[in-house]
CSV table of C-alpha atoms in Angstrom, one decimal:
chain,number,residue,atom,x,y,z
E,1,UNK,CA,-10.5,-121.4,-92.1
E,2,UNK,CA,-10.4,-122.1,-88.4
E,3,UNK,CA,-12.2,-125.0,-86.8
E,4,UNK,CA,-15.1,-123.8,-84.6
E,5,UNK,CA,-14.5,-124.1,-80.8
E,6,UNK,CA,-17.1,-126.8,-80.6
E,7,UNK,CA,-15.2,-128.9,-83.2
E,8,UNK,CA,-11.8,-128.6,-81.4
E,9,UNK,CA,-10.9,-131.5,-79.1
E,10,UNK,CA,-10.3,-130.4,-75.5
E,11,UNK,CA,-7.1,-132.4,-75.0
E,12,UNK,CA,-4.3,-131.3,-77.2
E,13,UNK,CA,-2.6,-134.4,-78.6
E,14,UNK,CA,-1.5,-135.9,-81.9
E,15,UNK,CA,-4.8,-137.8,-82.2
E,16,UNK,CA,-6.7,-134.6,-81.5
E,17,UNK,CA,-4.9,-132.9,-84.4
E,18,UNK,CA,-5.9,-135.6,-86.8
E,19,UNK,CA,-9.5,-135.5,-85.6
E,20,UNK,CA,-9.9,-131.9,-86.6
E,21,UNK,CA,-12.3,-131.8,-89.7
E,22,UNK,CA,-10.5,-132.3,-93.0
E,23,UNK,CA,-7.1,-132.6,-91.3
E,24,UNK,CA,-6.4,-136.3,-92.1
E,25,UNK,CA,-7.4,-136.0,-95.8
E,26,UNK,CA,-5.5,-132.8,-96.4
E,27,UNK,CA,-2.3,-134.1,-94.6
E,28,UNK,CA,-2.3,-137.5,-96.3
E,29,UNK,CA,-2.7,-136.0,-99.8
E,30,UNK,CA,0.1,-133.5,-99.1
E,31,UNK,CA,2.4,-136.3,-98.0
E,32,UNK,CA,1.8,-138.2,-101.2
E,33,UNK,CA,2.9,-135.2,-103.2
E,34,UNK,CA,5.8,-134.4,-100.9
E,35,UNK,CA,7.1,-138.0,-101.3
E,36,UNK,CA,8.2,-136.9,-104.8
E,37,UNK,CA,10.8,-134.7,-103.2
E,38,UNK,CA,12.2,-137.8,-101.5
E,39,UNK,CA,12.5,-139.7,-104.7
E,40,UNK,CA,13.4,-137.2,-107.4
E,41,UNK,CA,16.9,-136.1,-106.3
E,42,UNK,CA,18.4,-139.6,-106.1
E,43,UNK,CA,16.6,-140.6,-109.3
E,44,UNK,CA,18.0,-137.6,-111.1
E,45,UNK,CA,21.5,-138.2,-109.9
E,46,UNK,CA,21.5,-141.9,-110.9
E,47,UNK,CA,19.7,-141.3,-114.2
E,48,UNK,CA,22.1,-138.5,-115.2
E,49,UNK,CA,25.2,-140.6,-114.3
E,50,UNK,CA,23.9,-143.5,-116.4
E,51,UNK,CA,23.0,-141.3,-119.3
E,52,UNK,CA,26.3,-139.3,-119.4
E,53,UNK,CA,28.7,-141.7,-117.7
E,54,UNK,CA,30.1,-138.8,-115.7
E,55,UNK,CA,29.9,-138.3,-112.0
E,56,UNK,CA,30.8,-134.6,-112.2
E,57,UNK,CA,28.1,-134.0,-114.7
E,58,UNK,CA,25.5,-135.8,-112.6
E,59,UNK,CA,26.5,-133.8,-109.5
E,60,UNK,CA,26.3,-130.6,-111.5
E,61,UNK,CA,22.8,-131.4,-112.8
E,62,UNK,CA,21.6,-132.2,-109.3
E,63,UNK,CA,23.1,-129.0,-107.9
E,64,UNK,CA,21.4,-126.9,-110.6
E,65,UNK,CA,18.1,-128.7,-109.9
E,66,UNK,CA,18.5,-128.2,-106.1
E,67,UNK,CA,19.4,-124.5,-106.4
E,68,UNK,CA,16.4,-123.8,-108.6
E,69,UNK,CA,14.1,-125.6,-106.0
E,70,UNK,CA,15.6,-123.9,-103.0
E,71,UNK,CA,16.2,-120.3,-104.0
E,72,UNK,CA,12.9,-119.8,-105.8
E,73,UNK,CA,10.8,-121.3,-103.0
E,74,UNK,CA,9.7,-117.9,-101.5
E,75,UNK,CA,8.7,-116.6,-105.0
E,76,UNK,CA,6.5,-119.7,-105.6
E,77,UNK,CA,5.1,-119.5,-102.1
E,78,UNK,CA,4.2,-115.9,-102.8
E,79,UNK,CA,2.1,-117.1,-105.7
E,80,UNK,CA,0.1,-119.3,-103.4
E,81,UNK,CA,-0.5,-116.5,-101.0
E,82,UNK,CA,-1.5,-114.1,-103.7
E,83,UNK,CA,-3.7,-116.4,-105.9
E,84,UNK,CA,-4.7,-119.2,-103.6
E,85,UNK,CA,-3.5,-122.8,-103.4
E,86,UNK,CA,-6.0,-124.1,-105.9
E,87,UNK,CA,-5.0,-121.7,-108.7
E,88,UNK,CA,-1.3,-121.7,-108.0
E,89,UNK,CA,-0.2,-125.2,-106.9
E,90,UNK,CA,-1.8,-127.4,-109.5
E,91,UNK,CA,-0.3,-125.5,-112.5
E,92,UNK,CA,3.1,-125.6,-110.9
E,93,UNK,CA,2.7,-129.4,-110.2
E,94,UNK,CA,1.7,-130.0,-113.9
E,95,UNK,CA,4.7,-128.0,-115.1
E,96,UNK,CA,7.1,-129.7,-112.7
E,97,UNK,CA,5.7,-133.2,-113.5
E,98,UNK,CA,5.9,-132.6,-117.2
E,99,UNK,CA,9.5,-131.4,-117.0
E,100,UNK,CA,10.4,-134.5,-114.9
E,101,UNK,CA,9.0,-136.6,-117.7
E,102,UNK,CA,11.2,-134.7,-120.1
E,103,UNK,CA,14.2,-135.4,-117.9
E,104,UNK,CA,13.2,-139.1,-117.8
E,105,UNK,CA,13.1,-139.2,-121.6
E,106,UNK,CA,16.5,-137.5,-121.9
E,107,UNK,CA,18.1,-139.8,-119.5
E,108,UNK,CA,16.4,-143.1,-120.4
E,109,UNK,CA,19.2,-143.9,-122.8
E,110,UNK,CA,22.8,-142.8,-123.0
E,111,UNK,CA,24.1,-139.9,-125.1
E,112,UNK,CA,21.9,-136.9,-124.2
E,113,UNK,CA,23.9,-133.6,-124.1
E,114,UNK,CA,24.7,-132.6,-120.5
E,115,UNK,CA,23.6,-128.9,-121.1
E,116,UNK,CA,20.2,-130.1,-122.3
E,117,UNK,CA,19.7,-132.2,-119.2
E,118,UNK,CA,20.9,-129.4,-117.0
E,119,UNK,CA,18.6,-126.8,-118.6
E,120,UNK,CA,15.6,-129.2,-118.1
E,121,UNK,CA,16.6,-129.7,-114.5
E,122,UNK,CA,16.7,-126.0,-113.8
E,123,UNK,CA,13.3,-125.5,-115.3
E,124,UNK,CA,11.9,-128.4,-113.4
E,125,UNK,CA,13.3,-127.1,-110.1
E,126,UNK,CA,12.0,-123.6,-110.8
E,127,UNK,CA,8.4,-125.0,-111.0
E,128,UNK,CA,8.5,-127.2,-107.9
E,129,UNK,CA,5.3,-126.5,-106.0
E,130,UNK,CA,5.9,-125.5,-102.3
E,131,UNK,CA,3.7,-128.3,-100.8
E,132,UNK,CA,5.5,-128.2,-97.4
E,133,UNK,CA,5.1,-124.4,-96.7
E,134,UNK,CA,1.5,-124.6,-98.0
E,135,UNK,CA,0.6,-127.5,-95.7
E,136,UNK,CA,2.0,-125.6,-92.7
E,137,UNK,CA,-0.1,-122.6,-93.7
E,138,UNK,CA,-3.2,-124.8,-93.9
E,139,UNK,CA,-2.4,-126.2,-90.4
E,140,UNK,CA,-2.5,-122.6,-89.2
E,141,UNK,CA,-5.8,-122.1,-90.8
E,142,UNK,CA,-7.3,-125.3,-89.4
E,143,UNK,CA,-6.1,-124.9,-85.8
E,144,UNK,CA,-6.7,-121.8,-83.8
E,145,UNK,CA,-5.4,-123.4,-80.7
E,146,UNK,CA,-1.6,-122.8,-80.5
E,147,UNK,CA,-0.9,-126.0,-78.6
E,148,UNK,CA,-2.6,-128.0,-81.2
E,149,UNK,CA,-0.8,-126.1,-83.9
E,150,UNK,CA,2.6,-126.9,-82.3
E,151,UNK,CA,1.7,-130.6,-82.2
E,152,UNK,CA,0.6,-130.4,-85.9
E,153,UNK,CA,3.9,-128.8,-86.9
E,154,UNK,CA,5.8,-131.5,-84.9
E,155,UNK,CA,3.8,-134.2,-86.6
E,156,UNK,CA,4.4,-132.6,-90.0
E,157,UNK,CA,8.1,-132.3,-89.4
E,158,UNK,CA,8.5,-136.0,-88.3
E,159,UNK,CA,6.4,-137.2,-91.3
E,160,UNK,CA,8.6,-135.1,-93.7
E,161,UNK,CA,11.7,-136.6,-92.3
E,162,UNK,CA,10.4,-140.1,-92.8
E,163,UNK,CA,9.5,-139.2,-96.4
E,164,UNK,CA,13.1,-138.2,-97.0
E,165,UNK,CA,14.2,-141.6,-95.6
E,166,UNK,CA,11.7,-143.7,-97.4
E,167,UNK,CA,11.9,-141.9,-100.8
E,168,UNK,CA,15.5,-143.0,-101.5
E,169,UNK,CA,14.7,-146.5,-100.3
E,170,UNK,CA,11.8,-146.6,-102.8
E,171,UNK,CA,14.1,-145.5,-105.6
E,172,UNK,CA,16.5,-148.3,-104.6
E,173,UNK,CA,13.8,-150.9,-105.0
E,174,UNK,CA,12.7,-149.4,-108.3
E,175,UNK,CA,16.2,-149.3,-109.9
E,176,UNK,CA,16.7,-153.0,-109.0
E,177,UNK,CA,14.0,-153.7,-111.6
E,178,UNK,CA,14.3,-150.9,-114.2
E,179,UNK,CA,16.4,-147.9,-115.3
E,180,UNK,CA,16.9,-145.0,-112.8
E,181,UNK,CA,14.9,-142.6,-115.1
E,182,UNK,CA,11.8,-144.5,-114.1
E,183,UNK,CA,12.2,-142.9,-110.7
E,184,UNK,CA,11.7,-139.5,-112.3
E,185,UNK,CA,8.4,-140.8,-113.8
E,186,UNK,CA,7.4,-142.0,-110.3
E,187,UNK,CA,8.2,-138.6,-108.8
E,188,UNK,CA,6.1,-136.9,-111.5
E,189,UNK,CA,3.1,-139.2,-110.8
E,190,UNK,CA,3.3,-138.8,-107.0
E,191,UNK,CA,3.5,-135.0,-107.3
E,192,UNK,CA,0.7,-134.5,-109.8
E,193,UNK,CA,-1.7,-137.0,-108.1
E,194,UNK,CA,-0.9,-135.8,-104.6
E,195,UNK,CA,-1.2,-132.1,-105.5
E,196,UNK,CA,-4.5,-132.6,-107.3
E,197,UNK,CA,-6.0,-134.4,-104.3
E,198,UNK,CA,-4.4,-131.8,-101.9
E,199,UNK,CA,-5.9,-128.7,-103.6
E,200,UNK,CA,-9.3,-130.5,-103.8
E,201,UNK,CA,-9.5,-130.7,-100.0
E,202,UNK,CA,-12.3,-128.6,-98.4
E,203,UNK,CA,-9.6,-127.2,-96.1
E,204,UNK,CA,-7.9,-125.4,-98.9
E,205,UNK,CA,-8.4,-121.6,-98.9
E,206,UNK,CA,-8.5,-119.1,-101.7
E,207,UNK,CA,-6.2,-116.0,-102.0
E,208,UNK,CA,-5.3,-114.6,-98.6
E,209,UNK,CA,-6.6,-111.1,-98.1
E,210,UNK,CA,-4.0,-108.4,-97.4
E,211,UNK,CA,-4.0,-106.8,-94.0
E,212,UNK,CA,-2.7,-103.3,-93.2
E,213,UNK,CA,-3.8,-101.6,-96.5
E,214,UNK,CA,-2.3,-101.0,-99.9
E,215,UNK,CA,-2.0,-104.4,-101.3
E,216,UNK,CA,1.7,-103.9,-101.7
E,217,UNK,CA,3.7,-107.0,-100.7
E,218,UNK,CA,6.8,-106.0,-98.8
E,219,UNK,CA,9.1,-107.9,-96.4
E,220,UNK,CA,7.7,-110.1,-93.7
E,221,UNK,CA,8.7,-108.7,-90.3
E,222,UNK,CA,10.3,-110.8,-87.5
E,223,UNK,CA,11.8,-113.6,-89.6
E,224,UNK,CA,15.5,-113.0,-88.8
E,225,UNK,CA,15.6,-115.4,-85.8
E,226,UNK,CA,13.8,-118.4,-87.4
E,227,UNK,CA,15.6,-118.0,-90.8
E,228,UNK,CA,19.1,-117.7,-89.2
E,229,UNK,CA,18.6,-120.6,-86.8
E,230,UNK,CA,17.2,-122.7,-89.7
E,231,UNK,CA,20.2,-121.9,-91.8
E,232,UNK,CA,22.6,-122.7,-89.0
E,233,UNK,CA,20.8,-126.0,-88.3
E,234,UNK,CA,20.9,-127.0,-92.0
E,235,UNK,CA,24.6,-126.0,-92.2
E,236,UNK,CA,25.5,-128.0,-89.1
E,237,UNK,CA,23.4,-131.0,-90.2
E,238,UNK,CA,25.0,-131.4,-93.6
E,239,UNK,CA,28.4,-130.8,-92.2
E,240,UNK,CA,28.1,-133.4,-89.5
E,241,UNK,CA,27.0,-136.0,-92.1
E,242,UNK,CA,30.3,-135.5,-93.9
E,243,UNK,CA,32.2,-135.6,-90.6
E,244,UNK,CA,30.6,-138.9,-89.6
E,245,UNK,CA,31.8,-140.3,-92.9
E,246,UNK,CA,35.3,-139.2,-92.2
E,247,UNK,CA,35.2,-140.3,-88.6
E,248,UNK,CA,33.8,-143.8,-89.2
E,249,UNK,CA,36.0,-144.4,-92.2
E,250,UNK,CA,39.1,-143.3,-90.4
E,251,UNK,CA,38.3,-145.3,-87.2
E,252,UNK,CA,37.1,-148.6,-88.6
E,253,UNK,CA,37.7,-148.4,-92.3
E,254,UNK,CA,34.2,-149.7,-92.8
E,255,UNK,CA,32.0,-147.0,-94.4
E,256,UNK,CA,29.2,-149.5,-94.4
E,257,UNK,CA,28.6,-148.4,-90.8
E,258,UNK,CA,28.0,-144.8,-91.8
E,259,UNK,CA,24.2,-145.3,-92.7
E,260,UNK,CA,23.7,-146.8,-89.2
E,261,UNK,CA,25.3,-143.8,-87.5
E,262,UNK,CA,23.4,-141.3,-89.6
E,263,UNK,CA,20.2,-143.4,-89.0
E,264,UNK,CA,20.7,-142.8,-85.3
E,265,UNK,CA,20.7,-139.1,-86.1
E,266,UNK,CA,17.3,-139.4,-88.0
E,267,UNK,CA,15.8,-141.6,-85.2
E,268,UNK,CA,16.9,-139.0,-82.6
E,269,UNK,CA,15.3,-136.2,-84.7
E,270,UNK,CA,12.0,-138.1,-85.1
E,271,UNK,CA,11.8,-138.9,-81.3
E,272,UNK,CA,12.8,-135.4,-80.4
E,273,UNK,CA,10.1,-134.0,-82.7
E,274,UNK,CA,7.4,-136.1,-81.2
E,275,UNK,CA,8.5,-135.2,-77.7
E,276,UNK,CA,8.6,-131.5,-78.6
E,277,UNK,CA,5.0,-131.7,-79.7
E,278,UNK,CA,3.9,-133.6,-76.6
E,279,UNK,CA,5.5,-131.3,-74.0
E,280,UNK,CA,3.4,-128.5,-72.7
E,281,UNK,CA,6.0,-125.8,-73.1
E,282,UNK,CA,5.8,-122.5,-71.2
E,283,UNK,CA,7.7,-119.4,-72.3
E,284,UNK,CA,8.4,-117.6,-75.6
E,285,UNK,CA,9.1,-119.6,-78.7
E,286,UNK,CA,12.2,-117.5,-79.5
E,287,UNK,CA,13.8,-118.6,-76.2
E,288,UNK,CA,13.0,-122.3,-77.0
E,289,UNK,CA,14.4,-121.8,-80.5
E,290,UNK,CA,17.7,-120.5,-79.2
E,291,UNK,CA,17.9,-123.2,-76.6
E,292,UNK,CA,17.4,-126.0,-79.1
E,293,UNK,CA,20.1,-124.5,-81.3
E,294,UNK,CA,22.5,-124.3,-78.4
E,295,UNK,CA,21.9,-127.9,-77.4
E,296,UNK,CA,22.3,-129.1,-81.0
E,297,UNK,CA,25.6,-127.2,-81.4
E,298,UNK,CA,27.1,-128.4,-78.1
E,299,UNK,CA,26.1,-132.0,-78.7
E,300,UNK,CA,27.8,-131.9,-82.2
E,301,UNK,CA,30.9,-130.4,-80.7
E,302,UNK,CA,31.0,-133.1,-78.0
E,303,UNK,CA,30.5,-135.9,-80.6
E,304,UNK,CA,33.9,-135.1,-82.0
E,305,UNK,CA,35.4,-136.6,-78.8
E,306,UNK,CA,33.6,-139.9,-79.2
E,307,UNK,CA,36.1,-142.7,-78.8
E,308,UNK,CA,34.4,-145.3,-81.0
E,309,UNK,CA,31.6,-145.8,-83.6
E,310,UNK,CA,29.0,-146.9,-81.0
E,311,UNK,CA,29.5,-143.8,-78.8
E,312,UNK,CA,29.5,-141.7,-82.0
E,313,UNK,CA,26.1,-143.2,-82.9
E,314,UNK,CA,24.8,-142.4,-79.4
E,315,UNK,CA,26.1,-138.9,-79.7
E,316,UNK,CA,24.4,-138.5,-83.1
E,317,UNK,CA,21.1,-139.7,-81.6
E,318,UNK,CA,21.4,-137.1,-78.8
E,319,UNK,CA,22.2,-134.4,-81.4
E,320,UNK,CA,19.3,-135.5,-83.6
E,321,UNK,CA,16.9,-135.0,-80.7
E,322,UNK,CA,17.2,-131.2,-81.1
E,323,UNK,CA,16.9,-131.0,-84.9
E,324,UNK,CA,13.2,-131.4,-85.4
E,325,UNK,CA,12.3,-129.3,-82.3
E,326,UNK,CA,14.5,-126.5,-83.6
E,327,UNK,CA,13.0,-126.5,-87.1
E,328,UNK,CA,9.5,-127.0,-85.9
E,329,UNK,CA,9.9,-124.0,-83.5
E,330,UNK,CA,11.4,-121.9,-86.4
E,331,UNK,CA,8.3,-122.6,-88.5
E,332,UNK,CA,6.0,-121.7,-85.6
E,333,UNK,CA,7.8,-118.5,-85.0
E,334,UNK,CA,7.7,-117.6,-88.7
E,335,UNK,CA,3.9,-118.3,-88.7
E,336,UNK,CA,3.5,-116.1,-85.6
E,337,UNK,CA,5.5,-113.3,-87.2
E,338,UNK,CA,3.5,-113.2,-90.5
E,339,UNK,CA,0.0,-112.0,-91.2
E,340,UNK,CA,-2.4,-114.5,-92.8
E,341,UNK,CA,-1.7,-113.0,-96.2
E,342,UNK,CA,2.0,-114.0,-96.0
E,343,UNK,CA,2.0,-117.3,-94.1
E,344,UNK,CA,3.0,-119.5,-96.9
E,345,UNK,CA,5.8,-117.2,-97.9
E,346,UNK,CA,7.1,-116.8,-94.3
E,347,UNK,CA,7.3,-120.6,-94.0
E,348,UNK,CA,9.0,-120.8,-97.4
E,349,UNK,CA,11.8,-118.5,-96.2
E,350,UNK,CA,12.6,-120.9,-93.3
E,351,UNK,CA,12.4,-123.8,-95.7
E,352,UNK,CA,14.8,-122.1,-98.1
E,353,UNK,CA,17.2,-121.3,-95.2
E,354,UNK,CA,17.4,-124.9,-94.1
E,355,UNK,CA,18.2,-126.1,-97.6
E,356,UNK,CA,20.6,-123.3,-98.4
E,357,UNK,CA,22.4,-123.9,-95.1
E,358,UNK,CA,22.6,-127.6,-95.9
E,359,UNK,CA,24.1,-126.9,-99.3
E,360,UNK,CA,26.7,-124.6,-97.8
E,361,UNK,CA,27.5,-126.9,-95.0
E,362,UNK,CA,28.8,-129.7,-97.2
E,363,UNK,CA,31.1,-127.3,-99.1
E,364,UNK,CA,32.6,-125.6,-96.0
E,365,UNK,CA,33.1,-128.8,-94.1
E,366,UNK,CA,34.7,-130.5,-97.1
E,367,UNK,CA,37.1,-127.6,-97.3
E,368,UNK,CA,38.0,-127.9,-93.6
E,369,UNK,CA,38.6,-131.7,-93.7
E,370,UNK,CA,42.2,-132.6,-94.2
E,371,UNK,CA,43.4,-129.2,-93.0
E,372,UNK,CA,42.2,-129.3,-89.4
E,373,UNK,CA,41.9,-132.1,-86.8
E,374,UNK,CA,38.6,-133.9,-86.9
E,375,UNK,CA,37.5,-133.0,-83.4
E,376,UNK,CA,38.1,-129.4,-84.2
E,377,UNK,CA,36.0,-129.7,-87.4
E,378,UNK,CA,33.1,-131.1,-85.2
E,379,UNK,CA,33.6,-128.1,-82.9
E,380,UNK,CA,33.4,-125.6,-85.7
E,381,UNK,CA,30.4,-127.3,-87.2
E,382,UNK,CA,28.6,-127.1,-83.8
E,383,UNK,CA,29.6,-123.4,-83.6
E,384,UNK,CA,27.5,-122.7,-86.6
E,385,UNK,CA,24.4,-123.7,-84.6
E,386,UNK,CA,25.6,-121.9,-81.5
E,387,UNK,CA,26.2,-118.7,-83.6
E,388,UNK,CA,22.7,-118.9,-85.0
E,389,UNK,CA,21.3,-119.1,-81.4
E,390,UNK,CA,23.1,-116.0,-80.5
E,391,UNK,CA,21.6,-114.1,-83.5
E,392,UNK,CA,18.1,-115.3,-82.4
E,393,UNK,CA,18.6,-114.0,-78.9
E,394,UNK,CA,20.1,-110.7,-79.9
E,395,UNK,CA,17.4,-110.2,-82.5
E,396,UNK,CA,14.8,-110.7,-79.9
E,397,UNK,CA,16.0,-107.7,-77.9
E,398,UNK,CA,15.4,-105.3,-80.8
E,399,UNK,CA,12.3,-103.2,-80.9
E,400,UNK,CA,12.2,-103.2,-84.7
E,401,UNK,CA,12.3,-106.8,-86.1
E,402,UNK,CA,14.3,-107.4,-89.1
E,403,UNK,CA,12.8,-107.8,-92.6
E,404,UNK,CA,13.4,-110.8,-94.8
């Protein structure tokens, strides 16, 4: 649904976004459910390690869970587009929450077979409801004004980043009082309660009608640029996290400084996201998307020349300032490229690309470390973002947009 013109505030601002009817309730309940995705991964890692006594086993279980969440996201989002959020999201949430409870039971005490834990983790990941892509599709339904929608996406991106910072902190507090498996129960509770309240919002729509005849669901056109930039951003982001660990450890020998340097990256991203939403941009979104990716890549490459930890932290804050704007613009471009009947799925492709790139970035960067000089590793990591910007620009010159 779209807010009537009389209901839309004249001044596009973050406050104006939250004054749109049903926006605050819908956004708040979605954030409660999405907080689960900030608590479950660390809880699963710690609980599996405690239950099996094996770091490789805990890493493998977490990887299986993450792969199931990431690579099946478009398929689950397609269910939301086809059947409506109310009919698709809540059953997924109940199944996911129930399997998290099974994982908690398996890992509450030591001795559970690793294959059994891994199988339950795959099933749980396969059922994870796509709350983020669905919320972004709802923003598009609520806000016909594109300037307001851009601010809504920026606000959504900053809030999501804060959830992924506060979630592990919440788990840290919890495990100080009880076993790590309790974090899985907390994640299940947050997800089911948040999703139930989310789908109960008056802003929630039913199945999205097909446009263009036939009812056949094919590829969504025009997603190559946002998907490639999202993947390049995710790859560079996870790579730079590992590089910061190597750089700080090699320079000062105190890895306790690493969270502070990476915290500067997160702060920069949050501030950049808020600034991106507040600026009244002119020009096409595709050009902005490529520009943010170029700036991110160049700043990462320059960070490899930082002479000390303080200057590295400043460089990370500067690099972070382009992360949220790049991802927000990628989601906006995906939304513009998709018909209403495929909005959730289009956003899910971008979401999948970020997470898939992030998974690949850690592996590729880890393979480079120890074989190449550290500044050169920073430069190659930045080149991933630069390369994605080139694809976005080249793709924009084609008459026939790519299908994803």
